[in-house]
Amino acid sequence: MKRLKITLAYIWTLVLIFIMNIHANAASQRLPALGADIHHTSVSGLSSGGYMAGQLFVAHSAIMQGVGIVGAGPYLCSGSWPLPYEIASVTTCKNPEYDFWKPNTPHLIAKTILLSETGKIDNIKHLKNARYYIFGGLNDQTVRPGVVDENIRFFRALGVNERDIWHDNNVEAGHAFITDNPEDSACPVTQSPYINNCGFSQAERVLSQIYPEFTSDETNPAATPQAFDQSEFISEPFTSMDDTGYVYIPPQCKTGTTCAVHVVFHGCRQGVTVIGDKFYTGTGYNQYADANNLILLYPQVHRSDKLTATEPDNPKGCWDYWGFSEPENPFGDFYTKDAPQIRAVYRMIQRLTSSEE
């Protein structure tokens, strides 16, 4: 019996080592060059991921087909007032107690124009060529609907036609990404993993708004999301980005079909280190990828408690919309093409849209 226990323990150890090796090998795979069409790139995200979606979109609007912003305020929100970015990010940009602390959108517009004129972001003329999906849940007390609504004011002032914006603002949802999966959280609540069943697919709404020729045929994905080495795209020490990201690639995108890239940013406390694969497999995007020739890129960030001088201050695993990725830069650069996280994700897009490794 003792020998049997030792044998079983030995076998189980080998199994664990085998599984760990599989994950290590998966994580070390290079993101492939697939020759995707860079000028049909798009992006969406929830919460801090919604803020990052807006930042990546505005910074690189020349290549963008559109953006989906869920539960997040306007571009550069934490720069609304003469406050530290970090303070504004948890007051002005989330649940301002008084109206005079809400996003200062006229100031944000003026600053965006200046950033465009100085080349820190792409020319804002490109914003008029894109399509927009903006969502704020009526029960969202994390990022209130009034904060989300400022996106409309921001983009309209920069020349975007009202007909190109879907303002989805009549759903009694909490702070969450929305699905039609009965196994997800109830629609009005705000709780982990921040994926709620409200009876419709928000992924479908995002993608159909961005891509006018979108096919709404929901199918079981023909492939599975694959891990890739995200670390090769990161050149700064405080990004809080994981070594591993995830990508869903329809089979035809590997065999000559020209596809487009849609980047999906998770929210705070939604990275793989917190909720596993729930975000990159359970938000509904993958079900529409095959029929629409869409490569889905899921970059990842993780939490960091700044326990040492070399760690960023990001205790909830958020995307950077207040400047933690550049702790030595009090003026912030997290919203431009030079931002550490934006640079890293843009390099991933460049890889997927390149025809050569």
PDB file of C-alpha atoms in Angstrom, residues 35-322:
ATOM      1  CA  GLY A  35      -0.943  40.334 -42.382  1.00  0.00           C
ATOM      2  CA  ALA A  36      -4.187  41.693 -40.926  1.00  0.00           C
ATOM      3  CA  ASP A  37      -5.560  44.980 -42.269  1.00  0.00           C
ATOM      4  CA  ILE A  38      -4.227  47.635 -39.892  1.00  0.00           C
ATOM      5  CA  HIS A  39      -6.708  50.257 -41.117  1.00  0.00           C
ATOM      6  CA  HIS A  40      -9.656  48.198 -39.888  1.00  0.00           C
ATOM      7  CA  THR A  41      -8.337  47.905 -36.341  1.00  0.00           C
ATOM      8  CA  SER A  42     -10.779  48.594 -33.508  1.00  0.00           C
ATOM      9  CA  VAL A  43     -10.850  48.459 -29.728  1.00  0.00           C
ATOM     10  CA  SER A  44     -13.235  48.109 -26.800  1.00  0.00           C
ATOM     11  CA  GLY A  45     -13.077  47.691 -23.049  1.00  0.00           C
ATOM     12  CA  LEU A  46     -14.804  47.858 -19.682  1.00  0.00           C
ATOM     13  CA  SER A  47     -14.043  50.205 -16.774  1.00  0.00           C
ATOM     14  CA  SER A  48     -10.291  50.930 -16.721  1.00  0.00           C
ATOM     15  CA  GLY A  49     -10.255  48.906 -19.938  1.00  0.00           C
ATOM     16  CA  GLY A  50     -12.856  51.313 -21.309  1.00  0.00           C
ATOM     17  CA  TYR A  51     -10.594  54.223 -20.438  1.00  0.00           C
ATOM     18  CA  MET A  52      -7.658  52.446 -22.085  1.00  0.00           C
ATOM     19  CA  ALA A  53      -9.792  51.689 -25.142  1.00  0.00           C
ATOM     20  CA  GLY A  54     -10.500  55.408 -25.475  1.00  0.00           C
ATOM     21  CA  GLN A  55      -6.834  56.280 -24.984  1.00  0.00           C
ATOM     22  CA  LEU A  56      -5.543  53.787 -27.556  1.00  0.00           C
ATOM     23  CA  PHE A  57      -8.281  54.800 -29.978  1.00  0.00           C
ATOM     24  CA  VAL A  58      -7.632  58.555 -29.785  1.00  0.00           C
ATOM     25  CA  ALA A  59      -3.851  58.154 -29.762  1.00  0.00           C
ATOM     26  CA  HIS A  60      -3.893  55.969 -32.891  1.00  0.00           C
ATOM     27  CA  SER A  61      -7.119  57.094 -34.573  1.00  0.00           C
ATOM     28  CA  ALA A  62      -5.516  56.958 -38.035  1.00  0.00           C
ATOM     29  CA  ILE A  63      -5.760  53.149 -38.030  1.00  0.00           C
ATOM     30  CA  MET A  64      -9.040  52.837 -36.131  1.00  0.00           C
ATOM     31  CA  GLN A  65     -12.388  51.679 -37.497  1.00  0.00           C
ATOM     32  CA  GLY A  66     -14.156  52.342 -34.206  1.00  0.00           C
ATOM     33  CA  VAL A  67     -14.294  52.034 -30.431  1.00  0.00           C
ATOM     34  CA  GLY A  68     -16.554  50.515 -27.782  1.00  0.00           C
ATOM     35  CA  ILE A  69     -16.438  52.203 -24.366  1.00  0.00           C
ATOM     36  CA  VAL A  70     -18.280  50.404 -21.561  1.00  0.00           C
ATOM     37  CA  GLY A  71     -18.527  51.892 -18.081  1.00  0.00           C
ATOM     38  CA  ALA A  72     -15.822  54.534 -18.585  1.00  0.00           C
ATOM     39  CA  GLY A  73     -15.587  58.273 -19.074  1.00  0.00           C
ATOM     40  CA  PRO A  74     -14.002  60.462 -21.743  1.00  0.00           C
ATOM     41  CA  TYR A  75     -10.432  60.546 -23.008  1.00  0.00           C
ATOM     42  CA  LEU A  76      -7.958  62.120 -20.563  1.00  0.00           C
ATOM     43  CA  CYS A  77     -10.658  62.260 -17.871  1.00  0.00           C
ATOM     44  CA  SER A  78      -8.224  62.335 -14.940  1.00  0.00           C
ATOM     45  CA  GLY A  79      -6.732  65.532 -16.378  1.00  0.00           C
ATOM     46  CA  SER A  80     -10.017  67.391 -15.953  1.00  0.00           C
ATOM     47  CA  TRP A  81      -9.005  69.537 -13.002  1.00  0.00           C
ATOM     48  CA  PRO A  82      -5.836  70.822 -11.283  1.00  0.00           C
ATOM     49  CA  LEU A  83      -5.736  67.723  -9.102  1.00  0.00           C
ATOM     50  CA  PRO A  84      -3.288  64.827  -8.996  1.00  0.00           C
ATOM     51  CA  TYR A  85      -4.315  62.377 -11.713  1.00  0.00           C
ATOM     52  CA  GLU A  86      -4.734  59.593  -9.168  1.00  0.00           C
ATOM     53  CA  ILE A  87      -7.242  61.591  -7.101  1.00  0.00           C
ATOM     54  CA  ALA A  88      -9.248  62.622 -10.161  1.00  0.00           C
ATOM     55  CA  SER A  89      -9.310  59.020 -11.391  1.00  0.00           C
ATOM     56  CA  VAL A  90     -11.301  57.865  -8.336  1.00  0.00           C
ATOM     57  CA  THR A  91     -13.512  60.972  -8.007  1.00  0.00           C
ATOM     58  CA  THR A  92     -14.132  62.884 -11.226  1.00  0.00           C
ATOM     59  CA  CYS A  93     -13.799  59.798 -13.424  1.00  0.00           C
ATOM     60  CA  LYS A  94     -15.931  57.437 -11.353  1.00  0.00           C
ATOM     61  CA  ASN A  95     -18.609  58.743  -9.028  1.00  0.00           C
ATOM     62  CA  PRO A  96     -18.228  62.494  -8.478  1.00  0.00           C
ATOM     63  CA  GLU A  97     -20.138  63.624  -5.410  1.00  0.00           C
ATOM     64  CA  TYR A  98     -20.975  67.016  -6.907  1.00  0.00           C
ATOM     65  CA  ASP A  99     -21.639  68.111 -10.471  1.00  0.00           C
ATOM     66  CA  PHE A 100     -18.762  70.592 -10.406  1.00  0.00           C
ATOM     67  CA  TRP A 101     -16.355  67.642  -9.963  1.00  0.00           C
ATOM     68  CA  LYS A 102     -17.605  65.783 -13.040  1.00  0.00           C
ATOM     69  CA  PRO A 103     -15.326  65.546 -16.099  1.00  0.00           C
ATOM     70  CA  ASN A 104     -14.338  68.980 -17.400  1.00  0.00           C
ATOM     71  CA  THR A 105     -15.034  68.055 -20.993  1.00  0.00           C
ATOM     72  CA  PRO A 106     -14.363  71.488 -22.591  1.00  0.00           C
ATOM     73  CA  HIS A 107     -10.881  71.430 -21.029  1.00  0.00           C
ATOM     74  CA  LEU A 108     -10.323  67.853 -22.224  1.00  0.00           C
ATOM     75  CA  ILE A 109     -11.349  68.835 -25.747  1.00  0.00           C
ATOM     76  CA  ALA A 110      -8.932  71.778 -25.792  1.00  0.00           C
ATOM     77  CA  LYS A 111      -6.101  69.615 -24.503  1.00  0.00           C
ATOM     78  CA  THR A 112      -6.865  66.895 -27.077  1.00  0.00           C
ATOM     79  CA  ILE A 113      -6.678  69.459 -29.881  1.00  0.00           C
ATOM     80  CA  LEU A 114      -3.285  70.599 -28.579  1.00  0.00           C
ATOM     81  CA  LEU A 115      -2.034  67.009 -28.369  1.00  0.00           C
ATOM     82  CA  SER A 116      -3.113  66.505 -31.975  1.00  0.00           C
ATOM     83  CA  GLU A 117      -1.369  69.674 -33.132  1.00  0.00           C
ATOM     84  CA  THR A 118       1.880  68.654 -31.421  1.00  0.00           C
ATOM     85  CA  GLY A 119       1.824  65.094 -32.780  1.00  0.00           C
ATOM     86  CA  LYS A 120       1.425  63.407 -29.393  1.00  0.00           C
ATOM     87  CA  ILE A 121      -1.660  61.685 -30.800  1.00  0.00           C
ATOM     88  CA  ASP A 122      -2.865  61.126 -34.354  1.00  0.00           C
ATOM     89  CA  ASN A 123      -4.642  64.002 -36.077  1.00  0.00           C
ATOM     90  CA  ILE A 124      -8.141  64.352 -34.637  1.00  0.00           C
ATOM     91  CA  LYS A 125      -9.560  64.609 -38.162  1.00  0.00           C
ATOM     92  CA  HIS A 126      -9.562  60.798 -38.187  1.00  0.00           C
ATOM     93  CA  LEU A 127     -12.148  60.684 -35.396  1.00  0.00           C
ATOM     94  CA  LYS A 128     -14.835  61.722 -37.899  1.00  0.00           C
ATOM     95  CA  ASN A 129     -14.237  58.550 -39.919  1.00  0.00           C
ATOM     96  CA  ALA A 130     -14.851  56.106 -37.067  1.00  0.00           C
ATOM     97  CA  ARG A 131     -17.878  54.540 -35.390  1.00  0.00           C
ATOM     98  CA  TYR A 132     -18.692  54.534 -31.687  1.00  0.00           C
ATOM     99  CA  TYR A 133     -20.481  52.405 -29.098  1.00  0.00           C
ATOM    100  CA  ILE A 134     -20.897  54.035 -25.659  1.00  0.00           C
ATOM    101  CA  PHE A 135     -22.540  52.180 -22.752  1.00  0.00           C
ATOM    102  CA  GLY A 136     -23.315  53.133 -19.172  1.00  0.00           C
ATOM    103  CA  GLY A 137     -25.488  50.915 -16.974  1.00  0.00           C
ATOM    104  CA  LEU A 138     -28.286  52.715 -15.142  1.00  0.00           C
ATOM    105  CA  ASN A 139     -27.358  50.879 -11.923  1.00  0.00           C
ATOM    106  CA  ASP A 140     -23.638  51.505 -12.267  1.00  0.00           C
ATOM    107  CA  GLN A 141     -22.449  53.297  -9.130  1.00  0.00           C
ATOM    108  CA  THR A 142     -18.772  52.619  -9.872  1.00  0.00           C
ATOM    109  CA  VAL A 143     -18.606  54.790 -12.989  1.00  0.00           C
ATOM    110  CA  ARG A 144     -21.862  56.693 -13.049  1.00  0.00           C
ATOM    111  CA  PRO A 145     -23.838  57.099 -16.289  1.00  0.00           C
ATOM    112  CA  GLY A 146     -23.305  60.862 -16.199  1.00  0.00           C
ATOM    113  CA  VAL A 147     -19.542  60.325 -16.413  1.00  0.00           C
ATOM    114  CA  VAL A 148     -19.956  57.892 -19.320  1.00  0.00           C
ATOM    115  CA  ASP A 149     -22.252  60.349 -21.120  1.00  0.00           C
ATOM    116  CA  GLU A 150     -19.393  62.852 -21.377  1.00  0.00           C
ATOM    117  CA  ASN A 151     -17.941  60.627 -24.116  1.00  0.00           C
ATOM    118  CA  ILE A 152     -20.783  61.776 -26.362  1.00  0.00           C
ATOM    119  CA  ARG A 153     -20.092  65.437 -25.655  1.00  0.00           C
ATOM    120  CA  PHE A 154     -16.370  64.908 -26.202  1.00  0.00           C
ATOM    121  CA  PHE A 155     -16.593  63.151 -29.570  1.00  0.00           C
ATOM    122  CA  ARG A 156     -19.416  65.325 -30.931  1.00  0.00           C
ATOM    123  CA  ALA A 157     -17.377  68.466 -30.179  1.00  0.00           C
ATOM    124  CA  LEU A 158     -14.490  66.991 -32.177  1.00  0.00           C
ATOM    125  CA  GLY A 159     -16.632  66.594 -35.266  1.00  0.00           C
ATOM    126  CA  VAL A 160     -18.122  63.109 -34.926  1.00  0.00           C
ATOM    127  CA  ASN A 161     -21.574  62.825 -36.498  1.00  0.00           C
ATOM    128  CA  GLU A 162     -24.359  61.788 -34.147  1.00  0.00           C
ATOM    129  CA  ARG A 163     -25.416  59.024 -36.533  1.00  0.00           C
ATOM    130  CA  ASP A 164     -22.056  57.308 -35.995  1.00  0.00           C
ATOM    131  CA  ILE A 165     -22.586  56.979 -32.232  1.00  0.00           C
ATOM    132  CA  TRP A 166     -24.677  54.294 -30.532  1.00  0.00           C
ATOM    133  CA  HIS A 167     -25.400  55.626 -27.056  1.00  0.00           C
ATOM    134  CA  ASP A 168     -26.672  52.499 -25.292  1.00  0.00           C
ATOM    135  CA  ASN A 169     -27.974  54.007 -22.050  1.00  0.00           C
ATOM    136  CA  ASN A 170     -31.281  52.360 -21.143  1.00  0.00           C
ATOM    137  CA  VAL A 171     -30.154  49.104 -19.506  1.00  0.00           C
ATOM    138  CA  GLU A 172     -30.578  48.547 -15.746  1.00  0.00           C
ATOM    139  CA  ALA A 173     -27.073  47.143 -15.501  1.00  0.00           C
ATOM    140  CA  GLY A 174     -24.425  47.376 -12.828  1.00  0.00           C
ATOM    141  CA  HIS A 175     -20.742  47.941 -13.509  1.00  0.00           C
ATOM    142  CA  ALA A 176     -20.113  45.020 -15.831  1.00  0.00           C
ATOM    143  CA  PHE A 177     -19.746  43.733 -19.366  1.00  0.00           C
ATOM    144  CA  ILE A 178     -23.073  42.413 -20.637  1.00  0.00           C
ATOM    145  CA  THR A 179     -23.941  38.964 -21.988  1.00  0.00           C
ATOM    146  CA  ASP A 180     -26.999  36.798 -22.580  1.00  0.00           C
ATOM    147  CA  ASN A 181     -25.529  33.924 -20.580  1.00  0.00           C
ATOM    148  CA  PRO A 182     -27.869  32.811 -17.748  1.00  0.00           C
ATOM    149  CA  GLU A 183     -24.858  31.571 -15.777  1.00  0.00           C
ATOM    150  CA  ASP A 184     -23.484  35.105 -15.425  1.00  0.00           C
ATOM    151  CA  SER A 185     -24.362  37.560 -12.643  1.00  0.00           C
ATOM    152  CA  ALA A 186     -27.763  39.243 -12.509  1.00  0.00           C
ATOM    153  CA  CYS A 187     -28.041  42.367 -14.649  1.00  0.00           C
ATOM    154  CA  PRO A 188     -28.348  45.061 -11.906  1.00  0.00           C
ATOM    155  CA  VAL A 189     -25.503  43.914  -9.651  1.00  0.00           C
ATOM    156  CA  THR A 190     -21.878  44.962  -9.444  1.00  0.00           C
ATOM    157  CA  GLN A 191     -19.768  41.994  -8.398  1.00  0.00           C
ATOM    158  CA  SER A 192     -16.882  39.837  -9.581  1.00  0.00           C
ATOM    159  CA  PRO A 193     -16.254  38.815 -12.317  1.00  0.00           C
ATOM    160  CA  TYR A 194     -18.154  41.903 -13.572  1.00  0.00           C
ATOM    161  CA  ILE A 195     -19.866  40.005 -16.375  1.00  0.00           C
ATOM    162  CA  ASN A 196     -23.669  40.293 -16.170  1.00  0.00           C
ATOM    163  CA  ASN A 197     -26.565  38.616 -17.938  1.00  0.00           C
ATOM    164  CA  CYS A 198     -28.909  41.327 -19.215  1.00  0.00           C
ATOM    165  CA  GLY A 199     -30.395  39.240 -22.020  1.00  0.00           C
ATOM    166  CA  PHE A 200     -28.262  40.443 -24.923  1.00  0.00           C
ATOM    167  CA  SER A 201     -24.717  40.139 -26.223  1.00  0.00           C
ATOM    168  CA  GLN A 202     -22.804  43.366 -25.726  1.00  0.00           C
ATOM    169  CA  ALA A 203     -19.973  41.968 -27.817  1.00  0.00           C
ATOM    170  CA  GLU A 204     -22.402  41.747 -30.733  1.00  0.00           C
ATOM    171  CA  ARG A 205     -23.554  45.327 -30.184  1.00  0.00           C
ATOM    172  CA  VAL A 206     -19.989  46.625 -30.026  1.00  0.00           C
ATOM    173  CA  LEU A 207     -18.814  44.806 -33.134  1.00  0.00           C
ATOM    174  CA  SER A 208     -21.950  45.408 -35.203  1.00  0.00           C
ATOM    175  CA  GLN A 209     -21.730  49.129 -34.508  1.00  0.00           C
ATOM    176  CA  ILE A 210     -18.060  49.332 -35.435  1.00  0.00           C
ATOM    177  CA  TYR A 211     -18.259  47.126 -38.535  1.00  0.00           C
ATOM    178  CA  PRO A 212     -21.329  47.943 -40.706  1.00  0.00           C
ATOM    179  CA  GLU A 213     -21.013  44.679 -42.666  1.00  0.00           C
ATOM    180  CA  PHE A 214     -20.910  42.655 -39.449  1.00  0.00           C
ATOM    181  CA  THR A 215     -22.573  39.228 -39.553  1.00  0.00           C
ATOM    182  CA  SER A 216     -24.563  38.464 -36.402  1.00  0.00           C
ATOM    183  CA  ASP A 217     -24.264  34.696 -36.815  1.00  0.00           C
ATOM    184  CA  GLU A 218     -23.157  33.429 -33.411  1.00  0.00           C
ATOM    185  CA  THR A 219     -21.188  30.191 -33.726  1.00  0.00           C
ATOM    186  CA  ASN A 220     -19.064  27.967 -31.563  1.00  0.00           C
ATOM    187  CA  PRO A 221     -15.499  29.176 -32.120  1.00  0.00           C
ATOM    188  CA  ALA A 222     -13.582  26.931 -34.500  1.00  0.00           C
ATOM    189  CA  ALA A 223     -10.392  27.556 -32.537  1.00  0.00           C
ATOM    190  CA  THR A 224      -9.452  28.342 -28.948  1.00  0.00           C
ATOM    191  CA  PRO A 225      -7.750  31.438 -27.534  1.00  0.00           C
ATOM    192  CA  GLN A 226      -4.016  30.949 -27.348  1.00  0.00           C
ATOM    193  CA  ALA A 227      -1.498  32.370 -24.909  1.00  0.00           C
ATOM    194  CA  PHE A 228       1.390  34.392 -26.285  1.00  0.00           C
ATOM    195  CA  ASP A 229       4.523  36.001 -24.923  1.00  0.00           C
ATOM    196  CA  GLN A 230       3.434  39.526 -24.071  1.00  0.00           C
ATOM    197  CA  SER A 231       6.729  40.430 -22.432  1.00  0.00           C
ATOM    198  CA  GLU A 232       8.548  40.971 -25.743  1.00  0.00           C
ATOM    199  CA  PHE A 233       6.360  44.012 -26.409  1.00  0.00           C
ATOM    200  CA  ILE A 234       7.013  45.671 -23.037  1.00  0.00           C
ATOM    201  CA  SER A 235      10.006  47.977 -22.736  1.00  0.00           C
ATOM    202  CA  GLU A 236       9.221  49.936 -19.551  1.00  0.00           C
ATOM    203  CA  PRO A 237       9.355  48.590 -15.974  1.00  0.00           C
ATOM    204  CA  PHE A 238       6.144  50.020 -14.489  1.00  0.00           C
ATOM    205  CA  THR A 239       3.481  48.897 -16.964  1.00  0.00           C
ATOM    206  CA  SER A 240       1.978  46.262 -14.624  1.00  0.00           C
ATOM    207  CA  MET A 241       1.463  44.140 -17.741  1.00  0.00           C
ATOM    208  CA  ASP A 242       1.605  40.352 -17.536  1.00  0.00           C
ATOM    209  CA  ASP A 243       4.207  38.259 -19.305  1.00  0.00           C
ATOM    210  CA  THR A 244       1.345  36.460 -21.047  1.00  0.00           C
ATOM    211  CA  GLY A 245      -1.487  37.794 -23.210  1.00  0.00           C
ATOM    212  CA  TYR A 246      -4.197  35.961 -25.153  1.00  0.00           C
ATOM    213  CA  VAL A 247      -5.387  36.048 -28.727  1.00  0.00           C
ATOM    214  CA  TYR A 248      -8.216  34.362 -30.625  1.00  0.00           C
ATOM    215  CA  ILE A 249      -7.360  33.714 -34.268  1.00  0.00           C
ATOM    216  CA  PRO A 250      -9.988  32.328 -36.674  1.00  0.00           C
ATOM    217  CA  PRO A 251      -8.443  29.487 -38.713  1.00  0.00           C
ATOM    218  CA  GLN A 252      -8.851  31.318 -42.030  1.00  0.00           C
ATOM    219  CA  CYS A 253      -6.808  34.266 -40.719  1.00  0.00           C
ATOM    220  CA  LYS A 254      -3.803  31.922 -40.614  1.00  0.00           C
ATOM    221  CA  THR A 255      -4.254  30.726 -44.188  1.00  0.00           C
ATOM    222  CA  GLY A 256      -4.394  33.855 -46.310  1.00  0.00           C
ATOM    223  CA  THR A 257      -7.712  35.538 -45.520  1.00  0.00           C
ATOM    224  CA  THR A 258      -7.240  39.222 -44.735  1.00  0.00           C
ATOM    225  CA  CYS A 259      -8.640  39.808 -41.267  1.00  0.00           C
ATOM    226  CA  ALA A 260      -8.960  42.758 -38.894  1.00  0.00           C
ATOM    227  CA  VAL A 261      -7.789  43.121 -35.301  1.00  0.00           C
ATOM    228  CA  HIS A 262     -10.135  44.013 -32.446  1.00  0.00           C
ATOM    229  CA  VAL A 263      -8.414  44.726 -29.123  1.00  0.00           C
ATOM    230  CA  VAL A 264     -10.409  43.937 -25.963  1.00  0.00           C
ATOM    231  CA  PHE A 265      -9.303  45.423 -22.635  1.00  0.00           C
ATOM    232  CA  HIS A 266     -10.494  43.817 -19.410  1.00  0.00           C
ATOM    233  CA  GLY A 267     -11.401  45.983 -16.421  1.00  0.00           C
ATOM    234  CA  CYS A 268      -9.952  46.224 -12.932  1.00  0.00           C
ATOM    235  CA  ARG A 269      -9.912  42.882 -11.104  1.00  0.00           C
ATOM    236  CA  GLN A 270     -10.720  41.127 -14.380  1.00  0.00           C
ATOM    237  CA  GLY A 271      -7.304  39.936 -15.483  1.00  0.00           C
ATOM    238  CA  VAL A 272      -6.476  36.274 -15.851  1.00  0.00           C
ATOM    239  CA  THR A 273      -4.655  36.261 -12.505  1.00  0.00           C
ATOM    240  CA  VAL A 274      -7.967  37.137 -10.804  1.00  0.00           C
ATOM    241  CA  ILE A 275     -10.797  35.497 -12.790  1.00  0.00           C
ATOM    242  CA  GLY A 276      -8.922  32.989 -14.946  1.00  0.00           C
ATOM    243  CA  ASP A 277     -10.113  32.686 -18.538  1.00  0.00           C
ATOM    244  CA  LYS A 278     -13.576  34.103 -17.846  1.00  0.00           C
ATOM    245  CA  PHE A 279     -12.996  37.401 -19.638  1.00  0.00           C
ATOM    246  CA  TYR A 280     -11.297  36.176 -22.788  1.00  0.00           C
ATOM    247  CA  THR A 281     -13.642  33.201 -23.200  1.00  0.00           C
ATOM    248  CA  GLY A 282     -16.884  34.378 -21.571  1.00  0.00           C
ATOM    249  CA  THR A 283     -17.653  37.871 -22.854  1.00  0.00           C
ATOM    250  CA  GLY A 284     -19.012  36.678 -26.204  1.00  0.00           C
ATOM    251  CA  TYR A 285     -16.506  38.170 -28.636  1.00  0.00           C
ATOM    252  CA  ASN A 286     -15.038  34.870 -29.806  1.00  0.00           C
ATOM    253  CA  GLN A 287     -18.439  33.625 -30.994  1.00  0.00           C
ATOM    254  CA  TYR A 288     -18.514  36.308 -33.697  1.00  0.00           C
ATOM    255  CA  ALA A 289     -14.875  36.204 -34.764  1.00  0.00           C
ATOM    256  CA  ASP A 290     -14.990  33.378 -37.308  1.00  0.00           C
ATOM    257  CA  ALA A 291     -17.916  34.736 -39.333  1.00  0.00           C
ATOM    258  CA  ASN A 292     -16.421  38.225 -39.422  1.00  0.00           C
ATOM    259  CA  ASN A 293     -12.706  37.524 -39.941  1.00  0.00           C
ATOM    260  CA  LEU A 294     -11.778  39.189 -36.661  1.00  0.00           C
ATOM    261  CA  ILE A 295      -8.621  38.512 -34.680  1.00  0.00           C
ATOM    262  CA  LEU A 296      -9.336  39.225 -31.013  1.00  0.00           C
ATOM    263  CA  LEU A 297      -6.419  40.496 -28.947  1.00  0.00           C
ATOM    264  CA  TYR A 298      -6.768  40.301 -25.146  1.00  0.00           C
ATOM    265  CA  PRO A 299      -3.813  42.075 -23.482  1.00  0.00           C
ATOM    266  CA  GLN A 300      -3.393  41.500 -19.745  1.00  0.00           C
ATOM    267  CA  VAL A 301      -2.394  43.513 -16.690  1.00  0.00           C
ATOM    268  CA  HIS A 302      -2.030  42.306 -13.108  1.00  0.00           C
ATOM    269  CA  ARG A 303      -2.218  43.883  -9.677  1.00  0.00           C
ATOM    270  CA  SER A 304       0.803  45.333  -7.950  1.00  0.00           C
ATOM    271  CA  ASP A 305       0.971  46.751  -4.426  1.00  0.00           C
ATOM    272  CA  LYS A 306       4.188  48.765  -4.882  1.00  0.00           C
ATOM    273  CA  LEU A 307       5.967  46.710  -2.251  1.00  0.00           C
ATOM    274  CA  THR A 308       9.306  47.730  -3.748  1.00  0.00           C
ATOM    275  CA  ALA A 309      10.615  50.749  -5.625  1.00  0.00           C
ATOM    276  CA  THR A 310      10.500  48.796  -8.886  1.00  0.00           C
ATOM    277  CA  GLU A 311       6.798  47.894  -8.721  1.00  0.00           C
ATOM    278  CA  PRO A 312       3.942  50.068 -10.029  1.00  0.00           C
ATOM    279  CA  ASP A 313       1.157  51.217  -7.728  1.00  0.00           C
ATOM    280  CA  ASN A 314      -1.750  49.268  -9.224  1.00  0.00           C
ATOM    281  CA  PRO A 315      -3.468  47.300  -6.427  1.00  0.00           C
ATOM    282  CA  LYS A 316      -6.604  46.404  -8.424  1.00  0.00           C
ATOM    283  CA  GLY A 317      -4.953  45.324 -11.662  1.00  0.00           C
ATOM    284  CA  CYS A 318      -6.303  48.229 -13.729  1.00  0.00           C
ATOM    285  CA  TRP A 319      -5.223  49.698 -17.019  1.00  0.00           C
ATOM    286  CA  ASP A 320      -3.457  53.016 -16.603  1.00  0.00           C
ATOM    287  CA  TYR A 321      -5.664  56.074 -16.860  1.00  0.00           C
ATOM    288  CA  TRP A 322      -3.989  58.069 -14.076  1.00  0.00           C
TER     289      TRP A 322
END
